[in-house]
Coordinates of C-alpha atoms and ligand atoms in Angstrom, one line a residue:
M1 CA 43.6 144.1 166.5
S2 CA 46.7 144.0 164.4
V3 CA 47.2 140.8 162.4
R4 CA 49.8 138.4 163.8
V5 CA 50.6 135.2 162.0
R6 CA 53.3 132.6 162.3
Y7 CA 55.2 130.0 160.3
A8 CA 55.7 127.1 162.8
P9 CA 57.9 124.4 161.2
S10 CA 59.2 121.4 162.8
P11 CA 62.8 121.2 161.5
T12 CA 63.1 117.5 160.7
G13 CA 64.0 117.8 157.1
K14 CA 64.8 120.3 154.3
Q15 CA 62.4 123.1 153.6
H16 CA 60.1 122.0 150.8
I17 CA 57.7 123.6 148.4
G18 CA 54.6 123.0 150.6
G19 CA 56.2 124.5 153.7
V20 CA 57.6 127.4 151.9
R21 CA 54.3 128.2 150.4
T22 CA 52.7 128.2 153.8
A23 CA 55.4 130.6 155.0
L24 CA 54.9 132.9 152.0
F25 CA 51.1 133.0 152.4
N26 CA 51.6 133.9 156.1
Y27 CA 54.3 136.5 155.2
F28 CA 52.3 138.2 152.5
F29 CA 49.1 138.2 154.5
A30 CA 50.9 139.9 157.4
R31 CA 52.6 142.4 155.1
A32 CA 49.4 143.3 153.2
Q33 CA 47.6 143.7 156.5
G34 CA 50.3 145.8 158.1
G35 CA 50.7 143.0 160.7
Q36 CA 53.5 140.8 162.1
F37 CA 55.0 137.6 160.8
I38 CA 56.6 135.3 163.3
L39 CA 58.9 132.3 163.0
R40 CA 58.4 129.7 165.7
I41 CA 60.4 126.5 165.8
E42 CA 58.4 123.5 166.9
D43 CA 61.0 121.1 168.1
T44 CA 59.2 119.2 170.8
D45 CA 59.9 116.0 169.0
Q46 CA 63.5 116.1 169.9
Q47 CA 64.3 112.7 168.3
R48 CA 63.3 114.0 164.9
F49 CA 64.7 117.5 165.3
S50 CA 67.9 118.2 163.3
E51 CA 70.3 121.1 163.5
E52 CA 71.0 120.8 159.8
A53 CA 67.3 121.2 159.0
L54 CA 67.2 124.4 161.1
Q55 CA 70.2 125.8 159.2
D56 CA 68.5 124.9 155.9
L57 CA 65.4 126.8 157.1
Y58 CA 67.5 130.0 157.8
D59 CA 69.5 129.6 154.5
T60 CA 66.3 129.1 152.5
F61 CA 64.5 132.2 153.7
E62 CA 67.7 134.3 153.5
W63 CA 68.0 133.3 149.9
L64 CA 64.3 134.1 149.3
D65 CA 64.9 137.4 151.1
I66 CA 61.9 136.7 153.3
H67 CA 62.3 138.0 156.9
W68 CA 60.2 137.6 160.0
D69 CA 59.5 140.3 162.5
E70 CA 60.0 138.0 165.5
G71 CA 61.8 134.7 165.7
P72 CA 64.7 132.8 167.4
D73 CA 67.3 134.8 165.5
V74 CA 65.8 138.2 165.8
G75 CA 64.1 138.0 169.1
G76 CA 60.8 139.7 170.0
P77 CA 58.5 140.4 172.9
Y78 CA 57.0 136.9 173.1
G79 CA 60.1 134.7 173.0
P80 CA 61.8 132.4 173.3
Y81 CA 60.6 131.4 169.8
I82 CA 61.9 127.8 170.1
Q83 CA 59.6 125.4 171.8
S84 CA 62.2 123.4 173.6
Q85 CA 63.1 126.5 175.5
R86 CA 59.5 127.0 176.7
S87 CA 59.1 123.8 178.8
D88 CA 58.2 125.6 182.0
L89 CA 55.3 127.4 180.4
Y90 CA 53.9 124.1 179.0
K91 CA 54.3 122.4 182.3
K92 CA 52.5 125.1 184.1
Y93 CA 49.5 125.0 181.8
C94 CA 49.4 121.3 181.7
D95 CA 49.2 121.2 185.5
Q96 CA 46.4 123.7 185.3
L97 CA 44.4 121.4 183.0
I98 CA 44.9 118.5 185.4
E99 CA 43.9 120.7 188.3
E100 CA 40.7 121.8 186.6
G101 CA 39.8 118.3 185.5
H102 CA 40.5 118.7 181.8
A103 CA 43.5 116.3 181.7
Y104 CA 44.7 113.3 183.6
P105 CA 47.8 111.1 184.0
C106 CA 47.8 107.8 182.2
F107 CA 50.1 105.0 183.4
C108 CA 49.4 102.5 180.7
S109 CA 52.5 100.7 179.4
A110 CA 53.3 100.5 175.7
E111 CA 52.5 96.8 175.9
R112 CA 49.0 97.4 177.2
L113 CA 48.3 100.0 174.5
D114 CA 49.5 97.6 171.8
Q115 CA 47.2 94.9 173.3
V116 CA 44.2 97.3 173.3
R117 CA 44.9 98.1 169.6
E118 CA 45.2 94.4 168.7
E119 CA 41.9 93.6 170.4
Q120 CA 40.1 96.6 168.7
K121 CA 41.4 95.3 165.4
K122 CA 40.3 91.8 166.0
A123 CA 36.8 92.9 167.1
K124 CA 36.6 95.3 164.2
S125 CA 35.6 97.8 166.7
K126 CA 34.3 101.2 165.6
I127 CA 36.3 102.8 168.4
Q128 CA 40.0 103.0 167.6
G129 CA 42.7 104.2 169.9
Y130 CA 43.1 104.7 173.6
D131 CA 40.4 103.0 175.7
R132 CA 40.4 105.8 178.4
H133 CA 41.5 103.2 180.9
C134 CA 43.0 105.9 183.3
R135 CA 40.4 108.6 182.7
D136 CA 38.6 107.8 185.9
L137 CA 41.5 107.0 188.2
D138 CA 41.1 108.6 191.6
P139 CA 43.1 111.9 191.4
G140 CA 44.6 111.4 194.8
E141 CA 45.8 107.9 193.9
A142 CA 47.2 109.1 190.6
K143 CA 49.1 111.9 192.3
K144 CA 50.6 109.4 194.7
R145 CA 51.8 107.2 191.8
I146 CA 53.4 110.2 190.1
E147 CA 55.2 111.1 193.4
E148 CA 56.5 107.6 193.6
G149 CA 58.1 108.1 190.2
E150 CA 55.8 105.9 188.1
E151 CA 56.2 106.6 184.4
H152 CA 53.2 108.3 182.8
V153 CA 51.9 110.7 180.2
I154 CA 49.2 113.3 180.4
R155 CA 46.1 112.9 178.4
F156 CA 43.4 115.5 177.5
K157 CA 39.8 114.7 178.2
I158 CA 37.7 114.9 175.1
P159 CA 34.1 115.3 176.0
L160 CA 32.2 112.0 175.5
E161 CA 29.3 113.7 173.8
G162 CA 28.4 116.7 171.8
K163 CA 30.0 118.3 168.8
T164 CA 32.9 120.7 168.2
H165 CA 33.2 123.1 165.3
F166 CA 35.2 125.9 163.9
D167 CA 34.8 128.3 161.1
D168 CA 37.6 128.0 158.6
L169 CA 38.2 131.1 156.5
I170 CA 38.7 128.9 153.4
M171 CA 37.0 125.6 154.1
G172 CA 33.9 127.0 155.8
T173 CA 32.5 125.4 158.9
I174 CA 34.2 122.2 160.1
K175 CA 32.2 120.1 162.5
R176 CA 33.1 116.9 164.3
K177 CA 31.2 114.8 166.8
N178 CA 33.4 114.6 169.9
E179 CA 33.1 110.8 169.8
D180 CA 34.9 110.9 166.4
I181 CA 37.9 112.8 167.8
S182 CA 40.9 110.7 168.8
P183 CA 40.1 109.5 172.4
D184 CA 42.0 111.5 174.9
P185 CA 45.2 112.4 173.0
V186 CA 48.5 112.7 174.8
I187 CA 49.4 116.3 175.5
M188 CA 52.5 115.7 177.7
K189 CA 54.9 112.9 177.0
S190 CA 56.6 110.8 179.6
D191 CA 59.8 112.8 179.1
G192 CA 58.0 115.9 180.3
L193 CA 57.9 117.5 176.9
P194 CA 54.5 118.6 175.4
T195 CA 53.2 117.1 172.2
Y196 CA 52.6 119.3 169.2
H197 CA 48.9 120.1 170.1
L198 CA 49.5 121.5 173.6
A199 CA 52.6 123.5 172.7
N200 CA 51.1 124.8 169.5
I201 CA 48.0 126.3 171.1
I202 CA 49.7 127.6 174.2
D203 CA 52.2 129.4 172.0
D204 CA 49.6 130.7 169.5
H205 CA 47.8 132.1 172.5
H206 CA 50.8 133.6 174.2
M207 CA 52.2 135.0 171.0
K208 CA 48.9 136.6 170.3
I209 CA 48.5 134.9 167.0
T210 CA 45.3 136.1 165.2
H211 CA 45.2 133.8 162.1
V212 CA 46.5 130.3 161.7
L213 CA 47.4 129.7 158.1
R214 CA 48.6 126.1 157.8
A215 CA 48.4 123.1 155.6
Q216 CA 45.2 121.3 155.1
E217 CA 46.5 118.1 156.6
W218 CA 46.1 119.8 160.0
I219 CA 42.3 120.1 159.7
P220 CA 41.7 116.9 161.7
S221 CA 43.6 118.6 164.6
G222 CA 41.4 121.6 164.5
P223 CA 38.6 120.4 166.7
L224 CA 41.0 119.2 169.3
H225 CA 42.7 122.6 169.3
V226 CA 39.3 124.3 169.7
L227 CA 38.6 122.0 172.7
L228 CA 42.0 122.9 174.2
Y229 CA 41.3 126.7 173.8
K230 CA 37.9 126.2 175.5
A231 CA 39.4 124.3 178.4
F232 CA 41.8 127.2 179.0
G233 CA 39.1 129.7 178.5
W234 CA 41.0 131.3 175.7
E235 CA 39.7 132.6 172.4
A236 CA 40.9 130.6 169.4
P237 CA 42.6 132.3 166.5
Q238 CA 41.0 132.3 163.0
F239 CA 41.8 129.1 161.2
C240 CA 42.6 129.1 157.6
H241 CA 43.7 125.7 156.2
L242 CA 45.5 126.0 152.9
P243 CA 44.7 123.8 149.8
M244 CA 47.1 121.0 149.2
V245 CA 49.9 121.2 146.7
M246 CA 49.6 118.4 144.1
G247 CA 51.6 117.1 141.2
K248 CA 50.1 117.1 137.7
D249 CA 48.8 113.6 138.3
G250 CA 46.6 114.8 141.1
Q251 CA 48.7 113.1 143.8
K252 CA 50.2 115.0 146.7
L253 CA 53.5 116.6 145.5
S254 CA 56.4 114.4 146.4
K255 CA 59.8 113.4 145.3
R256 CA 58.3 111.2 142.7
H257 CA 57.3 114.3 140.8
G258 CA 60.7 115.9 140.9
A259 CA 62.6 118.3 143.2
T260 CA 60.6 119.3 146.2
S261 CA 63.2 120.8 148.6
L262 CA 64.2 124.4 148.1
I263 CA 67.9 123.6 148.2
Q264 CA 67.4 121.5 145.0
F265 CA 65.8 124.5 143.2
R266 CA 68.5 126.8 144.5
E267 CA 71.3 124.6 143.3
G268 CA 69.4 123.8 140.1
G269 CA 69.6 127.4 138.9
Y270 CA 66.3 128.9 139.8
L271 CA 65.9 132.6 140.9
P272 CA 64.2 133.4 144.2
E273 CA 61.9 135.9 142.5
A274 CA 60.6 133.2 140.2
I275 CA 60.1 130.7 143.0
I276 CA 58.2 133.3 145.1
N277 CA 56.1 134.4 142.1
Y278 CA 55.2 130.8 141.0
V279 CA 54.8 129.2 144.4
D280 CA 52.3 131.9 145.3
L281 CA 50.2 131.1 142.3
V282 CA 49.8 127.5 143.5
G283 CA 46.5 127.9 145.3
W284 CA 46.2 131.7 145.0
S285 CA 45.3 134.0 142.1
Y286 CA 44.8 137.7 141.9
D287 CA 42.5 137.5 138.9
D288 CA 42.1 135.4 135.8
S289 CA 44.9 137.0 133.9
R290 CA 47.7 138.5 135.8
E291 CA 50.7 136.2 136.3
F292 CA 53.7 138.3 137.3
F293 CA 54.0 139.5 140.8
S294 CA 57.1 140.8 142.5
K295 CA 57.6 140.3 146.2
E296 CA 56.7 144.0 146.6
D297 CA 53.5 143.5 144.7
L298 CA 52.4 140.6 146.8
E299 CA 53.3 142.5 150.0
Q300 CA 50.4 144.7 149.0
L301 CA 48.0 142.6 147.0
F302 CA 47.8 139.3 148.9
T303 CA 44.4 138.5 150.4
I304 CA 43.0 135.4 152.0
D305 CA 39.8 135.5 150.0
K306 CA 41.7 134.8 146.8
I307 CA 43.1 131.5 148.1
N308 CA 41.4 128.7 146.3
K309 CA 39.6 125.9 148.1
A310 CA 40.7 123.4 145.5
P311 CA 44.2 121.8 145.6
G312 CA 46.9 123.7 143.7
V313 CA 48.8 122.0 141.0
F314 CA 52.6 122.4 140.9
D315 CA 53.7 122.5 137.3
Y316 CA 57.5 122.2 136.9
K317 CA 57.4 123.3 133.3
K318 CA 55.5 126.4 134.2
L319 CA 58.0 127.2 136.9
D320 CA 60.8 126.8 134.4
W321 CA 59.0 129.2 132.1
F322 CA 58.7 131.7 134.9
N323 CA 62.4 131.3 135.7
G324 CA 63.4 132.0 132.1
Q325 CA 61.2 135.1 132.2
Y326 CA 62.9 136.3 135.4
I327 CA 66.4 135.7 134.0
R328 CA 65.3 137.8 131.0
K329 CA 64.2 140.5 133.4
T330 CA 67.5 140.5 135.2
P331 CA 69.8 143.2 133.7
E332 CA 72.7 141.7 131.7
S333 CA 75.1 143.3 134.0
E334 CA 73.7 141.2 136.9
V335 CA 73.7 137.9 135.1
K336 CA 77.4 137.2 135.4
P337 CA 77.6 136.7 139.2
L338 CA 74.6 134.5 139.0
I339 CA 76.0 132.1 136.4
M340 CA 79.6 132.2 137.6
P341 CA 79.1 129.6 140.3
Y342 CA 77.7 127.1 137.8
L343 CA 80.6 127.7 135.4
Q344 CA 83.1 127.3 138.2
K345 CA 81.5 124.2 139.5
A346 CA 81.6 122.7 136.0
G347 CA 85.3 123.5 135.9
M348 CA 84.8 125.8 132.9
V349 CA 86.5 128.8 134.5
S350 CA 89.0 129.2 137.2
N351 CA 88.2 130.1 140.7
P352 CA 88.8 133.1 141.1
V353 CA 88.2 133.9 137.4
T354 CA 91.1 135.4 135.4
S355 CA 90.5 138.7 133.7
T356 CA 90.6 137.1 130.3
E357 CA 87.8 134.6 131.3
D358 CA 85.9 137.5 132.9
Q359 CA 85.9 139.5 129.7
L360 CA 85.0 136.5 127.6
I361 CA 82.0 135.8 129.8
D362 CA 80.9 139.4 129.5
S363 CA 80.8 139.1 125.8
C364 CA 79.0 135.7 126.0
I365 CA 76.1 137.0 128.2
P366 CA 74.2 138.7 125.4
L367 CA 74.2 135.4 123.5
I368 CA 72.8 133.3 126.2
H369 CA 70.6 135.8 128.2
E370 CA 67.6 135.0 126.0
R371 CA 68.2 131.3 125.9
M372 CA 68.4 130.2 129.5
K373 CA 65.5 128.7 131.5
L374 CA 67.8 127.9 134.4
L375 CA 71.0 129.6 135.4
S376 CA 72.6 126.2 135.1
D377 CA 71.8 126.1 131.4
S378 CA 74.8 128.5 131.0
V379 CA 77.1 125.5 131.4
N380 CA 75.9 123.7 128.3
L381 CA 75.4 126.9 126.3
L382 CA 78.9 128.1 127.0
K383 CA 80.8 124.8 127.0
F384 CA 82.0 125.2 123.4
I385 CA 83.3 128.7 124.0
L386 CA 85.0 128.1 127.3
T387 CA 86.3 124.6 126.7
D388 CA 87.7 122.9 123.6
V389 CA 85.6 120.8 121.2
N390 CA 87.3 117.8 119.9
T391 CA 84.7 115.1 119.6
W392 CA 81.8 114.8 117.3
T393 CA 79.3 112.2 116.3
I394 CA 78.3 111.2 112.8
E395 CA 74.7 111.4 114.0
D396 CA 75.0 115.1 114.8
L397 CA 77.1 116.0 111.8
L398 CA 74.9 114.4 109.2
P399 CA 71.7 116.2 108.2
K400 CA 68.9 113.8 107.2
K401 CA 69.4 112.0 103.9
V402 CA 72.9 113.4 103.4
E403 CA 75.9 111.2 102.9
V404 CA 79.2 111.5 104.7
S405 CA 81.0 112.4 101.5
E406 CA 78.6 115.3 100.8
V407 CA 79.0 116.7 104.3
I408 CA 82.7 116.7 103.7
T409 CA 82.2 118.8 100.6
I410 CA 79.8 121.1 102.5
L411 CA 82.3 121.7 105.3
Q412 CA 85.1 122.3 102.9
S413 CA 83.2 124.9 101.0
A414 CA 81.9 126.5 104.3
K415 CA 85.5 126.8 105.4
E416 CA 86.5 128.6 102.3
A417 CA 83.5 130.9 102.6
L418 CA 84.4 131.6 106.2
A419 CA 87.8 133.0 105.3
G420 CA 87.9 136.5 106.9
F421 CA 84.5 136.1 108.6
E422 CA 85.8 138.1 111.6
K423 CA 86.0 141.2 109.5
R424 CA 82.4 141.0 108.3
S425 CA 79.2 141.7 110.2
V426 CA 76.9 138.9 111.3
E427 CA 74.4 140.0 108.5
E428 CA 77.2 139.8 105.9
N429 CA 78.2 136.4 107.1
E430 CA 74.7 135.2 106.9
Q431 CA 74.5 136.5 103.3
V432 CA 77.7 134.6 102.4
F433 CA 76.1 131.4 103.6
H434 CA 72.9 132.1 101.8
D435 CA 74.7 132.7 98.5
L436 CA 76.8 129.6 98.9
A437 CA 73.8 127.4 99.6
E438 CA 72.0 128.9 96.6
A439 CA 75.0 128.5 94.3
K440 CA 75.4 124.8 95.3
G441 CA 71.7 124.0 95.5
W442 CA 71.9 123.0 99.2
K443 CA 69.3 123.7 101.7
L444 CA 70.5 126.4 104.0
G445 CA 69.9 124.2 107.0
N446 CA 72.1 121.4 105.5
L447 CA 74.9 123.9 105.3
M448 CA 74.4 125.6 108.7
M449 CA 73.9 122.4 110.8
P450 CA 77.2 120.6 110.0
V451 CA 79.1 123.9 110.6
R452 CA 77.3 124.5 113.9
V453 CA 78.0 120.9 115.0
A454 CA 81.6 121.1 113.8
V455 CA 82.3 124.4 115.7
T456 CA 80.2 123.9 118.8
G457 CA 80.0 120.2 119.2
T458 CA 76.2 120.4 119.6
K459 CA 73.1 121.0 117.6
Q460 CA 71.8 123.5 120.0
S461 CA 74.0 126.5 120.5
P462 CA 73.8 130.2 120.9
P463 CA 73.7 132.1 117.5
L464 CA 76.4 130.6 115.3
F465 CA 78.1 133.6 113.8
E466 CA 78.2 135.5 117.1
S467 CA 79.7 132.5 118.7
M468 CA 82.4 132.1 116.1
M469 CA 83.3 135.7 116.6
L470 CA 83.9 135.0 120.2
I471 CA 86.1 131.9 119.8
G472 CA 87.9 133.5 116.9
S473 CA 89.0 132.4 113.4
D474 CA 91.8 130.1 114.4
V475 CA 89.8 128.1 116.8
T476 CA 86.8 128.0 114.4
M477 CA 88.9 126.7 111.5
K478 CA 90.7 124.2 113.7
R479 CA 87.4 122.7 114.8
I480 CA 86.1 122.5 111.3
D481 CA 89.3 120.7 110.3
G482 CA 88.9 118.4 113.2
A483 CA 85.4 117.5 112.2
L484 CA 86.5 117.0 108.6
K485 CA 89.2 114.6 109.7
F486 CA 86.7 112.8 111.8
L487 CA 84.4 112.4 108.9
Q488 CA 87.1 111.4 106.5
D489 CA 88.3 108.7 108.9
N490 CA 84.7 107.5 109.1
E491 CA 84.3 107.5 105.4
N492 CA 87.4 105.4 105.0
G493 CA 86.3 103.1 107.8
D494 CA 83.1 102.5 105.9
N495 CA 84.8 101.4 102.8
Ligands
LIG501 N1 54.8 122.2 163.5 C1 53.7 122.0 162.6 C2 54.2 121.7 161.2 O1 55.3 121.4 161.1 C3 52.9 123.3 162.6 C4 51.5 123.2 162.2 C5 50.7 124.5 162.5 O2 51.0 125.4 161.8 O3 49.9 124.5 163.4 O4 53.6 121.7 160.2
ZN502 ZN1 46.1 104.8 180.7

């Protein structure tokens, strides 16, 4: 039987790392097995469903360039792929469960249920949850009350005795005593919509899903799902619960750790290739050494048996490193369109760009290509080339243990030495600075650093001489003069 897997999100919020990892594992497993990957929207909780979240889901996977074989937008033989459009099917099967004695209507009011809970709490009762008050109502009586329009939900009968188990492909055998399963969960709400459990298993069955790869937090629902499959007389799919995604502190990854939603990574300057590669390594490894995997590699290499049982740790620094590597792998000619939106957003180039700006950026790219971890780093790296520098700080301009007056001398000599620098090669200019430092008995760094800060406004910049070539001699000299004036004003102020 051909593998069929699904990603079944409930769009209530933005796509986050955990969800995307579930989707990727499903996608790569399907591709590697020559099977199908399906998107199903689980929107039975209409109060929490959001259109915006659904759009974010489409945008996220479009950006990642991950596509499903069947889904709401592309159709397929087992649609509709949105649960709110499948109500009739759920109703039909819910009726069947009632008919066959596996489910029953419950007329208990919210007040009554609250009271039951209070009493259980007071009595420190071992049994928590619904007290099965309506389980043994006479079916004829119950039917009459429904026909009279009495509000009710439908509950599933959990067997009172025995055990239920399933064999998870990662976690091994999971066993529960039936008495430990939530007593008779609601499968159909009073609004006539199914709960997650009922809809989920009916759909997995009808969509011919063979493997359920989902987050570990769904393990407790497993036994209930198995009992539902049994009640229908259907074969359950293979379950495969994925290890948790943790922060470095061992806590479940959350906003406290940093960005978690994909849109934040997208806007923050990450490349989809880096996200796919790194997120896949959180809880999966090919062997002990290989780290780089393209989407195409994973489409062939991904296997379930290499998913770890232990939680995966999401390391933001490691992701940044991967991202830098992927920027390096991107040919220079393709970097410009990637950084342009960041430069435009920062107001550093016009929108649309002028041809002068365009050419300037072309010449900048070799200087920053090796230095970016995030695409957004281009803003800081190019600021001094694309915008003016006219403020400095004493702190930045003064090397350690060097006085203002000395830095003034240094900058004045540097300026003289720089005369005509544009006509010399980078190596020649470096030699000029070497010779100057030697002649004056200065450390090379004590010469370079003030010049760098004067010209770029920052201590961290792309290579200095290359940068000066780009901004040209006039601007370079003007900035050194500006910094000199700033220092002189400060020197006088000190006296
Ligand atoms: N709708 C559930 C979720 O949002 C799906 C769980 C499952 O895959 O069964 O996680
Ligand atoms: Zn009841």
